[in-house]
PDB file of C-alpha atoms and ligand atoms in Angstrom:
ATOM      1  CA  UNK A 620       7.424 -11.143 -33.180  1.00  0.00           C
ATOM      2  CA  UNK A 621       9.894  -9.741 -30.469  1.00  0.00           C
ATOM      3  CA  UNK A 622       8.829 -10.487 -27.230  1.00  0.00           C
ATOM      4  CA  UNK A 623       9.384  -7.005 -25.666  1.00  0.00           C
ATOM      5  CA  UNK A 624       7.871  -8.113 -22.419  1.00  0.00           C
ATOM      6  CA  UNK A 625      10.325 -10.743 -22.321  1.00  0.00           C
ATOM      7  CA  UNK A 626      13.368  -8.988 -22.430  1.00  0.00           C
ATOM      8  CA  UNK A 627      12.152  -6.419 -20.114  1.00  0.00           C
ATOM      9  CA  UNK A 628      11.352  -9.732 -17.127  1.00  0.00           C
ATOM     10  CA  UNK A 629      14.985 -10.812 -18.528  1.00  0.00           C
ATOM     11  CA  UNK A 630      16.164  -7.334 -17.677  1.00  0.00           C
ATOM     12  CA  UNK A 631      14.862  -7.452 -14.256  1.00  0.00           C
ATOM     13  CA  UNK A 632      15.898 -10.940 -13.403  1.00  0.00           C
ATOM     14  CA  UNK A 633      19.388  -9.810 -13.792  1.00  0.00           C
ATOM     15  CA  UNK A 634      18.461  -6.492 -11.678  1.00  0.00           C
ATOM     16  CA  UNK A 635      17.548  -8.257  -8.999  1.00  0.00           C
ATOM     17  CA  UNK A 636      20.329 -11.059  -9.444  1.00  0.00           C
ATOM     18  CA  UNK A 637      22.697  -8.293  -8.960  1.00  0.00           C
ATOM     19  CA  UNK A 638      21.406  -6.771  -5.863  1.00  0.00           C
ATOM     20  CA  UNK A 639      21.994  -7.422  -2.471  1.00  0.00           C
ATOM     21  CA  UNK A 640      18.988  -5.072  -1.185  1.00  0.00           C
ATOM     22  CA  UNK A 641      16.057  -4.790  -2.615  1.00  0.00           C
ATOM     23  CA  UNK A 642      13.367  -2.170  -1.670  1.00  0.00           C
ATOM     24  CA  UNK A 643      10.354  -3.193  -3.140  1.00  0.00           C
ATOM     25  CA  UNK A 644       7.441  -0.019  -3.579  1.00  0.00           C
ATOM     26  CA  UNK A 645       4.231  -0.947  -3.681  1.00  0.00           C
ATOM     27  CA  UNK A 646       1.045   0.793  -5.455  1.00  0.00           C
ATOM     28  CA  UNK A 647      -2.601  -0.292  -5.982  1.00  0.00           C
ATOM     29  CA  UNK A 648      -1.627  -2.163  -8.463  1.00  0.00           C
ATOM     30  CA  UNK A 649       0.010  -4.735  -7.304  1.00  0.00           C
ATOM     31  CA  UNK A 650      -3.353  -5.691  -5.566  1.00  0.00           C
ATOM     32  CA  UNK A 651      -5.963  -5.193  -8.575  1.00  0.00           C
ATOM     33  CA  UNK A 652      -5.210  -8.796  -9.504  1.00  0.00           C
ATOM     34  CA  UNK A 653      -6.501  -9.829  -6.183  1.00  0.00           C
ATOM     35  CA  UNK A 654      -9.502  -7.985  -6.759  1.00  0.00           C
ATOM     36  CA  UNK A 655      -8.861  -5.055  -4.940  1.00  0.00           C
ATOM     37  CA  UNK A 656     -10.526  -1.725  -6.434  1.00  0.00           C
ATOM     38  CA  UNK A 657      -8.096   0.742  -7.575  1.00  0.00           C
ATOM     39  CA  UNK A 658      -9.343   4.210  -5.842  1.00  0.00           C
ATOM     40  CA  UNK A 659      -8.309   5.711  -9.022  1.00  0.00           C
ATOM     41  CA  UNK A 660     -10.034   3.776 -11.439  1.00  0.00           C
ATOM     42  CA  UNK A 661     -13.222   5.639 -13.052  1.00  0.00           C
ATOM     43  CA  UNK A 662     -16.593   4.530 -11.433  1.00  0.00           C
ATOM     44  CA  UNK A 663     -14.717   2.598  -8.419  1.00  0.00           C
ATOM     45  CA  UNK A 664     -16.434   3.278  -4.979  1.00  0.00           C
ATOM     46  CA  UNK A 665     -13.453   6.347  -4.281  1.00  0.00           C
ATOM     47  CA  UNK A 666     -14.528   7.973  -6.859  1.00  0.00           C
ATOM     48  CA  UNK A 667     -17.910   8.194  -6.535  1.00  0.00           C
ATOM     49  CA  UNK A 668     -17.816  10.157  -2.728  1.00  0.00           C
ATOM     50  CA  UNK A 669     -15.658  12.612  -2.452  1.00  0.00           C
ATOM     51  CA  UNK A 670     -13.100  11.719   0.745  1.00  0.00           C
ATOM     52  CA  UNK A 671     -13.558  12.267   4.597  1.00  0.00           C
ATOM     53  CA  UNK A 672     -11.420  15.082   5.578  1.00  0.00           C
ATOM     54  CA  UNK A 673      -9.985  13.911   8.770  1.00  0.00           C
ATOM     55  CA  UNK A 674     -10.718  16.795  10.984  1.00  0.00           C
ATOM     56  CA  UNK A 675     -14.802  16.632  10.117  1.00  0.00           C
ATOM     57  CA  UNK A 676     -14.382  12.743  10.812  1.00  0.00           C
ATOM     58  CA  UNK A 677     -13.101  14.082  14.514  1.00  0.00           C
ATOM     59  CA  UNK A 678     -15.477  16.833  15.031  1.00  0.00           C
ATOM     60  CA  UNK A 679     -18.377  15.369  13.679  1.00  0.00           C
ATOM     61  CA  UNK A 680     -20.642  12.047  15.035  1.00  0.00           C
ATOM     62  CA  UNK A 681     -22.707  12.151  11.975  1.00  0.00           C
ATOM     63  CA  UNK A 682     -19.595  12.357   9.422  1.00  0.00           C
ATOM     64  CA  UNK A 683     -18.078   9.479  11.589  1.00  0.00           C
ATOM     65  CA  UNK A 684     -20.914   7.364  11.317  1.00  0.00           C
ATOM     66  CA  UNK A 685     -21.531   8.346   7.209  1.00  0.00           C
ATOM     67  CA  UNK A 686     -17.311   7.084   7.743  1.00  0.00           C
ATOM     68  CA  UNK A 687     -18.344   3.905   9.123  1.00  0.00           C
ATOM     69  CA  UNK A 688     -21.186   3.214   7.015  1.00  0.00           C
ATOM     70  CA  UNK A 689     -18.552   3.336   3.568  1.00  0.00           C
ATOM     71  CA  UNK A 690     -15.697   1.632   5.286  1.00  0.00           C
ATOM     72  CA  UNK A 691     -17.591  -1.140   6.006  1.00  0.00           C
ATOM     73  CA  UNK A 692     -19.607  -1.215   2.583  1.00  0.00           C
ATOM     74  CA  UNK A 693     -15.711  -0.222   0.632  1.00  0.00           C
ATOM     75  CA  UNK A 694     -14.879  -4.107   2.958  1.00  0.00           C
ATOM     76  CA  UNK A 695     -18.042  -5.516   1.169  1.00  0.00           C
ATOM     77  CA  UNK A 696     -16.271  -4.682  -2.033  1.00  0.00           C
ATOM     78  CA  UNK A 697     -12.713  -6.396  -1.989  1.00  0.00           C
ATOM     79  CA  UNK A 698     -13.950  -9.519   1.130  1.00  0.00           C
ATOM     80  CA  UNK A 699     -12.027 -12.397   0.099  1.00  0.00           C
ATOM     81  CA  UNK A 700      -9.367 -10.649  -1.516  1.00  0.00           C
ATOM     82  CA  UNK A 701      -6.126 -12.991  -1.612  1.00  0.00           C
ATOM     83  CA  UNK A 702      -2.546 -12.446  -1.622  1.00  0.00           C
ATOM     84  CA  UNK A 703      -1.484 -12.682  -5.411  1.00  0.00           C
ATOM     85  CA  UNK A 704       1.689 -13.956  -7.240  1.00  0.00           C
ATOM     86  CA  UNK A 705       3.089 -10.539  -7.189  1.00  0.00           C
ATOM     87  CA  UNK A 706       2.467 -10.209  -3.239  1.00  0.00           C
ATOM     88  CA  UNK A 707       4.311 -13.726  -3.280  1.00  0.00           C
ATOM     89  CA  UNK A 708       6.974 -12.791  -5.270  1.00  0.00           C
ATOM     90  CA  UNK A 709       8.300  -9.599  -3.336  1.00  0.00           C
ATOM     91  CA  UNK A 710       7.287 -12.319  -0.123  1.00  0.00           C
ATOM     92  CA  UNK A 711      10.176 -14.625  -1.284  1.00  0.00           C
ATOM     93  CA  UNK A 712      12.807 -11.283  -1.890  1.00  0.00           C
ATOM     94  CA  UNK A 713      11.848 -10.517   2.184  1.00  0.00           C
ATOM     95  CA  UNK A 714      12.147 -14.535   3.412  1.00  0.00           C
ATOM     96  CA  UNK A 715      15.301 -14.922   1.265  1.00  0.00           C
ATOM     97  CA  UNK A 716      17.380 -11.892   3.530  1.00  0.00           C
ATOM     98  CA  UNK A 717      16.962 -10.195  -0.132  1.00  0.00           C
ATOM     99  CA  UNK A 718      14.939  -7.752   0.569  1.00  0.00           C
ATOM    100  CA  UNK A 719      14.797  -5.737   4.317  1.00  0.00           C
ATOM    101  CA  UNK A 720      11.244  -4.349   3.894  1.00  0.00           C
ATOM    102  CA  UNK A 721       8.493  -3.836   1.683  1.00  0.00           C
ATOM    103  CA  UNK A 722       7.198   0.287   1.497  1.00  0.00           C
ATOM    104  CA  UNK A 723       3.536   0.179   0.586  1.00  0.00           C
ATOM    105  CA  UNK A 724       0.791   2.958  -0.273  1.00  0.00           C
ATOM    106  CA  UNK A 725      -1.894  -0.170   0.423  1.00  0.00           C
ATOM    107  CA  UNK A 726      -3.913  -0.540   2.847  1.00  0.00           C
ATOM    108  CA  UNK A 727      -5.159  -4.184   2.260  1.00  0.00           C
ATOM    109  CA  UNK A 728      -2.899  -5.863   4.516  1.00  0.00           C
ATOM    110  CA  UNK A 729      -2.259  -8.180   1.786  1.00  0.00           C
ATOM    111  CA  UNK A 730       2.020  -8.346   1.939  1.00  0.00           C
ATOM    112  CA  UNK A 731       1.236  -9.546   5.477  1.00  0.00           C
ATOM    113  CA  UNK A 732      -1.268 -12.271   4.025  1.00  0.00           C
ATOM    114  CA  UNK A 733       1.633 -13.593   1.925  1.00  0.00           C
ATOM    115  CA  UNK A 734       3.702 -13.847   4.643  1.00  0.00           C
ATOM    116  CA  UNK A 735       5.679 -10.528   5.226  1.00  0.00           C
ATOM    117  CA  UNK A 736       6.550 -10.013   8.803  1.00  0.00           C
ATOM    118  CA  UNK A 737       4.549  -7.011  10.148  1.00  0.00           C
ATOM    119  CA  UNK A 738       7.342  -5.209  10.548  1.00  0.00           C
ATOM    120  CA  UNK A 739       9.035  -5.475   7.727  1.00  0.00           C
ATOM    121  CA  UNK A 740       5.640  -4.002   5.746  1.00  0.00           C
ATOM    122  CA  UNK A 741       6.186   0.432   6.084  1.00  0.00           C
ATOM    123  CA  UNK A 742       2.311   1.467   5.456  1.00  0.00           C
ATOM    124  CA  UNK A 743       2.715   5.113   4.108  1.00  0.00           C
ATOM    125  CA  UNK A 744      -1.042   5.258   4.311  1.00  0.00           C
ATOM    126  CA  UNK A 745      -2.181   2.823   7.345  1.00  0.00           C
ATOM    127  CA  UNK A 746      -4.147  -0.259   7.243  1.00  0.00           C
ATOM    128  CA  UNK A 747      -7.698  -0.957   6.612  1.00  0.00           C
ATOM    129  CA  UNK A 748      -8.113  -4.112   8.359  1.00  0.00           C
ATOM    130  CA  UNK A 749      -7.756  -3.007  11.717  1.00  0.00           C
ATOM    131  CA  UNK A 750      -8.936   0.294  13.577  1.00  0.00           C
ATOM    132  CA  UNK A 751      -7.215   2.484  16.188  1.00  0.00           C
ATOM    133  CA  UNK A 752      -8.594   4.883  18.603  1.00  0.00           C
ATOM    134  CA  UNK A 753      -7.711   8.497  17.912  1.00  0.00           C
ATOM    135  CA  UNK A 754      -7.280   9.562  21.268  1.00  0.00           C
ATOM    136  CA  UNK A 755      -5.030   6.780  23.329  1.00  0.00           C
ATOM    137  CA  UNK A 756      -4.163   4.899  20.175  1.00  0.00           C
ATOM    138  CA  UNK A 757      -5.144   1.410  21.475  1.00  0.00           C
ATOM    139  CA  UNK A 758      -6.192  -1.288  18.502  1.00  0.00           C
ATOM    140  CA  UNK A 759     -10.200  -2.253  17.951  1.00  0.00           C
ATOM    141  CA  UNK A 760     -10.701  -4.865  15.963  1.00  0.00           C
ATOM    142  CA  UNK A 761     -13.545  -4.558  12.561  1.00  0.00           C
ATOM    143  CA  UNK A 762     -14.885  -8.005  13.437  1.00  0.00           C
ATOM    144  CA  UNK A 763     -16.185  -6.858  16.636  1.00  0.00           C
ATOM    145  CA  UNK A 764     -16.779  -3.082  16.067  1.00  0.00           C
ATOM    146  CA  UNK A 765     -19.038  -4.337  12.153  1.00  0.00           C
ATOM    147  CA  UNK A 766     -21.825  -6.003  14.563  1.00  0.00           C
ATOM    148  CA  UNK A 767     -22.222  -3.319  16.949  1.00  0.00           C
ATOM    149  CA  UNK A 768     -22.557  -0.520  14.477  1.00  0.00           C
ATOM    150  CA  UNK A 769     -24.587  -2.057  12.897  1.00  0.00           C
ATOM    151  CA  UNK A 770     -27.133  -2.784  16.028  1.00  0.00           C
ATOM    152  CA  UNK A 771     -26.728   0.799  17.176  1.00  0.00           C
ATOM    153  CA  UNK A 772     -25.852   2.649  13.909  1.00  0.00           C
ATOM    154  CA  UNK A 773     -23.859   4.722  16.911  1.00  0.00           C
ATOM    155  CA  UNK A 774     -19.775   4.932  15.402  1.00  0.00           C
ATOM    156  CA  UNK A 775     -16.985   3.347  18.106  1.00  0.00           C
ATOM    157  CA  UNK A 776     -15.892   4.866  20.974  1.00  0.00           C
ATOM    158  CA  UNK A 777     -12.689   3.427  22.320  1.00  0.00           C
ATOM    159  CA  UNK A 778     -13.877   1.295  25.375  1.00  0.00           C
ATOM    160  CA  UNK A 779     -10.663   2.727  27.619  1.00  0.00           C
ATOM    161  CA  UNK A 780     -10.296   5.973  26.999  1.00  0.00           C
ATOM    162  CA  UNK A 781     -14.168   6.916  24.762  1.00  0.00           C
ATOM    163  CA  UNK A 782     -12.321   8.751  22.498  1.00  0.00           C
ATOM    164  CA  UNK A 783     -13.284   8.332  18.788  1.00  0.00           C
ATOM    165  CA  UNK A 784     -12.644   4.790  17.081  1.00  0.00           C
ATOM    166  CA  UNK A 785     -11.041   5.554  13.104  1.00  0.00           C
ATOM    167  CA  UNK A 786     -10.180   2.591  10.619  1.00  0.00           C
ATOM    168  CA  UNK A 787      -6.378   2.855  10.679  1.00  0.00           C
ATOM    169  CA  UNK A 788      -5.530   4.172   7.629  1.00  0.00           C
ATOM    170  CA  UNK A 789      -4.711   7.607   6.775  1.00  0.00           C
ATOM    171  CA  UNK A 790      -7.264  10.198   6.006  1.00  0.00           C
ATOM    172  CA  UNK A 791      -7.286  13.123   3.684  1.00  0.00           C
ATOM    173  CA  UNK A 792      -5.735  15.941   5.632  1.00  0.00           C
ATOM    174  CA  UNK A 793      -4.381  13.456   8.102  1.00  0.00           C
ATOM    175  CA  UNK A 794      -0.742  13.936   9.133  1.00  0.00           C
ATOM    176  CA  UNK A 795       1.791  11.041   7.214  1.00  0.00           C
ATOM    177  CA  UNK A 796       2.556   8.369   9.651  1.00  0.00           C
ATOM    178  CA  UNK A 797       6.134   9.963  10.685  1.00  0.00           C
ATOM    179  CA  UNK A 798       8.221   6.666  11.553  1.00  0.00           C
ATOM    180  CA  UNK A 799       6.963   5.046   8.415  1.00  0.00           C
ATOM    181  CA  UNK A 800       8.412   7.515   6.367  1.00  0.00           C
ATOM    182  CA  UNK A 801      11.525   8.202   8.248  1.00  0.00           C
ATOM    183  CA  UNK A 802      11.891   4.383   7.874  1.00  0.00           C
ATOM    184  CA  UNK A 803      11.378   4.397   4.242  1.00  0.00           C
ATOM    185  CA  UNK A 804      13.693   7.343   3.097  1.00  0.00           C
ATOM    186  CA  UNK A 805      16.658   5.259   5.562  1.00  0.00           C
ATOM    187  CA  UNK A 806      15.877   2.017   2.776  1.00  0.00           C
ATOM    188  CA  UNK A 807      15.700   4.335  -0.180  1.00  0.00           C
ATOM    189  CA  UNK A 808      18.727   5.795   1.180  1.00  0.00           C
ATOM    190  CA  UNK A 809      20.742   2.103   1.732  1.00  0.00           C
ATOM    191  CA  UNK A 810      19.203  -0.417  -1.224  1.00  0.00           C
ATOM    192  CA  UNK A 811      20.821  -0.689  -4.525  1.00  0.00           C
ATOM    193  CA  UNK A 812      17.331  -1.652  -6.397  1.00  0.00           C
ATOM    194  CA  UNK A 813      14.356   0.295  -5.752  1.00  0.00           C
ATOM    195  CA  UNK A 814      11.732  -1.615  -7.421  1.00  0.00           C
ATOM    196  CA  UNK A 815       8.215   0.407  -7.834  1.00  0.00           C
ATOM    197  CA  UNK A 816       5.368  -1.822  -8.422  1.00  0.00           C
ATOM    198  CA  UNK A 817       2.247  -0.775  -9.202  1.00  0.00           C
ATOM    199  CA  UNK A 818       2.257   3.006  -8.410  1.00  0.00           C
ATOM    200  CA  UNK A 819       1.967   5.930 -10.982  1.00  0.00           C
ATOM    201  CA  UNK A 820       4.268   7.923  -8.563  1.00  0.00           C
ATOM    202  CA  UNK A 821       1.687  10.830  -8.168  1.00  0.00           C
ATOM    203  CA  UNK A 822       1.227  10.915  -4.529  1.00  0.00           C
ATOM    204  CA  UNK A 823       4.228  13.315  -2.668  1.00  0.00           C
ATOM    205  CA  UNK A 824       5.556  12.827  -0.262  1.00  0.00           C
ATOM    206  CA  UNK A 825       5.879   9.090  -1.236  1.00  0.00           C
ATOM    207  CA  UNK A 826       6.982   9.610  -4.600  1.00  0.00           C
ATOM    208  CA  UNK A 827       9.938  10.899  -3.773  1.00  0.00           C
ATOM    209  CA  UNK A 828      11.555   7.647  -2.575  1.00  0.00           C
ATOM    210  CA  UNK A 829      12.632   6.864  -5.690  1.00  0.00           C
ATOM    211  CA  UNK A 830      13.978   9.889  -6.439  1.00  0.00           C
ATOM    212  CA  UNK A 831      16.478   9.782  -3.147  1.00  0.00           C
ATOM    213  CA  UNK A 832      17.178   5.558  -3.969  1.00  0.00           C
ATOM    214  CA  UNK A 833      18.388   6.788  -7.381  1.00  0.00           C
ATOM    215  CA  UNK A 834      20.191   9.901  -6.215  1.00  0.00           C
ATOM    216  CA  UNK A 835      22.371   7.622  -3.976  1.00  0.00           C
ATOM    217  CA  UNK A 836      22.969   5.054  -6.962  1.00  0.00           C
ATOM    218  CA  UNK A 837      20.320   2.628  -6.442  1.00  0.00           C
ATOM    219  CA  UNK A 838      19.227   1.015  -9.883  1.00  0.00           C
ATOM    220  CA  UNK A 839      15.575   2.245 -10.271  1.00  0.00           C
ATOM    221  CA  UNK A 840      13.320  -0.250 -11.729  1.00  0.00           C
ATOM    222  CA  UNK A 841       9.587   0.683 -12.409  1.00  0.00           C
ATOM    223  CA  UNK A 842       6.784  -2.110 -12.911  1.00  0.00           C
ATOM    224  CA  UNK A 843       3.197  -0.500 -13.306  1.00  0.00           C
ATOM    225  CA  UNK A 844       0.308  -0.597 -16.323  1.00  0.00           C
ATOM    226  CA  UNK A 845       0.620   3.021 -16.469  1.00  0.00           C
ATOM    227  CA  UNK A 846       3.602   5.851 -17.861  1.00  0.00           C
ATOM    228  CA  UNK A 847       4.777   7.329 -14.300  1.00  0.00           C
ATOM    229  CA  UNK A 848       6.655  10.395 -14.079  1.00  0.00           C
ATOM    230  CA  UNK A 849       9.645   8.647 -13.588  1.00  0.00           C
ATOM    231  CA  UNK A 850      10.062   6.236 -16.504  1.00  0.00           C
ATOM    232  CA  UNK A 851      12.475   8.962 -17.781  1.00  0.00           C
ATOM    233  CA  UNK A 852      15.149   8.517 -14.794  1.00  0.00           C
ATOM    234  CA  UNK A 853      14.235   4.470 -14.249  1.00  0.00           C
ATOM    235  CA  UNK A 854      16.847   1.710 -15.485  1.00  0.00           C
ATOM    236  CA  UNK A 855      14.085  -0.247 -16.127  1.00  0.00           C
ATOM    237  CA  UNK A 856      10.374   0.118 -17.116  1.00  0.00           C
ATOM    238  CA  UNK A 857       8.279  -2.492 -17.884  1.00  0.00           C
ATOM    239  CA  UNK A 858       4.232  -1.632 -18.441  1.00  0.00           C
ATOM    240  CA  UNK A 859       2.324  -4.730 -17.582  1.00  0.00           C
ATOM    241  CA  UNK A 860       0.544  -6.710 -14.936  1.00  0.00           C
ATOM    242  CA  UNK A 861       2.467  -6.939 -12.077  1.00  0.00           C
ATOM    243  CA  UNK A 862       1.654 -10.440 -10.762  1.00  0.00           C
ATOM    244  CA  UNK A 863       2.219 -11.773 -14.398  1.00  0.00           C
ATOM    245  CA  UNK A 864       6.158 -10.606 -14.467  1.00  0.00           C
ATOM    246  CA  UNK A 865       6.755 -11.289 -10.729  1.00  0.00           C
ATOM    247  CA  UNK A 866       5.006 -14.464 -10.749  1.00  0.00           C
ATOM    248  CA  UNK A 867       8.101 -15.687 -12.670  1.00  0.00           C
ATOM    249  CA  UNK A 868      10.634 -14.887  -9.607  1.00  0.00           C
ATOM    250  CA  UNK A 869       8.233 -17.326  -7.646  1.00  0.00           C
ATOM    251  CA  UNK A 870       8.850 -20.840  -9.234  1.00  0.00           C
ATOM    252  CA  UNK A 871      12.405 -19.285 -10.283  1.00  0.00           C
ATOM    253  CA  UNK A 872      15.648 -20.288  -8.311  1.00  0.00           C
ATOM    254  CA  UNK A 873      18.180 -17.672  -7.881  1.00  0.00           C
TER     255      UNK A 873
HETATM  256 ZN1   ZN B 362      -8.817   5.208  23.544  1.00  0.00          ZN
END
């Protein structure tokens, strides 16, 4: 039997030997094998409550506290979860001086956990490991906001300024984080491979990146389980796990 996998990770090693900069894309899916939910997936937490709209999370203590109550039960869900070999693959590309920065939809801090500078991760949609206040913008920490919530069932005020305390990810109706994506249209807009792993593409403004990397001659390669709108345009598709196909680059010399 032909090993149509194969060729496709042969395809890609010779991608990626060929480039000088690499923009890696990243997608739920490069995180389900860590055990991270995908929001999308049919009866996953996500689905079953319809989302926080971020103006009634502003205007209202109750829908703050009903915010609260699901962030910290959604943390339940994934606790533990690990970097995997696919996190540790596109973690070598950055270490190497392969690969300037890693644009992710995720929110599970997990390209930091294998190692990726902070700033060299562009969070499209925040992060859910650390909270911000609305108002002033200074950091809170979960571990010590969890405990007091849970004493009080009151949501977090910021201790500096009182405004309102919001896990720092971005909510439905909430404006994109504007230097993140100015940041990651400038590396779409300089790499040679754009390499999408683990996103179906649906979500605009993001998906677009790809679009620009390959307007400007990038090679376009797409990794994901799932047929994405762009498969037509990529130089590459492969449909499979992503941590099994990256996990190769890992114990691979260039
Ligand atoms: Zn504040």
């Amino acid at each position: 039997m032909r090993d149509e996998t194969g060729d496709a990770i042969a395809a890609l090693h010779a991608l990626l030997d060929e480039a000088d900069s690499i923009v890696s894309f990243t997608g739920a899916g490069v995180s389900t094998e860590s055990g991270v939910p995908d929001f999308r997936t049919p009866g996953s937490p996500w689905m079953i409550n319809k989302p926080i709209p971020y103006d009634a999370f502003v205007e209202s203590r109750e829908v703050r506290i009903e915010a609260w109550r699901r962030k910290f039960a959604m943390d339940d869900h994934y606790r533990g979860a690990v970097p995997n070999s696919g996190h540790r693959a596109l973690a070598r590309l950055v270490a190497e001086g392969r690969s300037p920065a890693i644009v992710t939809q995720n929110i599970d801090g997990l390209h930091q956990a294998a190692g990726v500078p902070e700033d060299k991760v562009i969070e499209l949609h925040g992060n859910g490991t650390y909270a911000t206040c609305l108002t002033c913008g200074w950091r809170h920490e979960l571990a010590s906001i969890r405990p007091v919530f849970e004493a009080t069932g009151e949501p977090p005020a910021c201790a500096i300024c009182t405004g309102p305390v919001k896990s720092a990810t971005i909510s439905f109706g909430q404006a994109m984080p504007q230097e993140a994506m100015r940041r990651a249209q400038m590396l779409a807009l300089e790499c040679d491979l754009f390499l999408v792993v683990g996103s179906s593409l649906v979500v605009y403004p993001a998906a677009t990146l790809p679009v620009i990397a390959k307007r400007q001659g990038a090679k376009l390669v797409i990794l994901n389980r799932e047929p994405t709108e762009l498969d037509a345009v990529a130089d590459l598709v492969i449909r499979a796990e992503s941590g099994v196909v990256l996990g190769g680059l890992v114990s691979r010399a260039r």
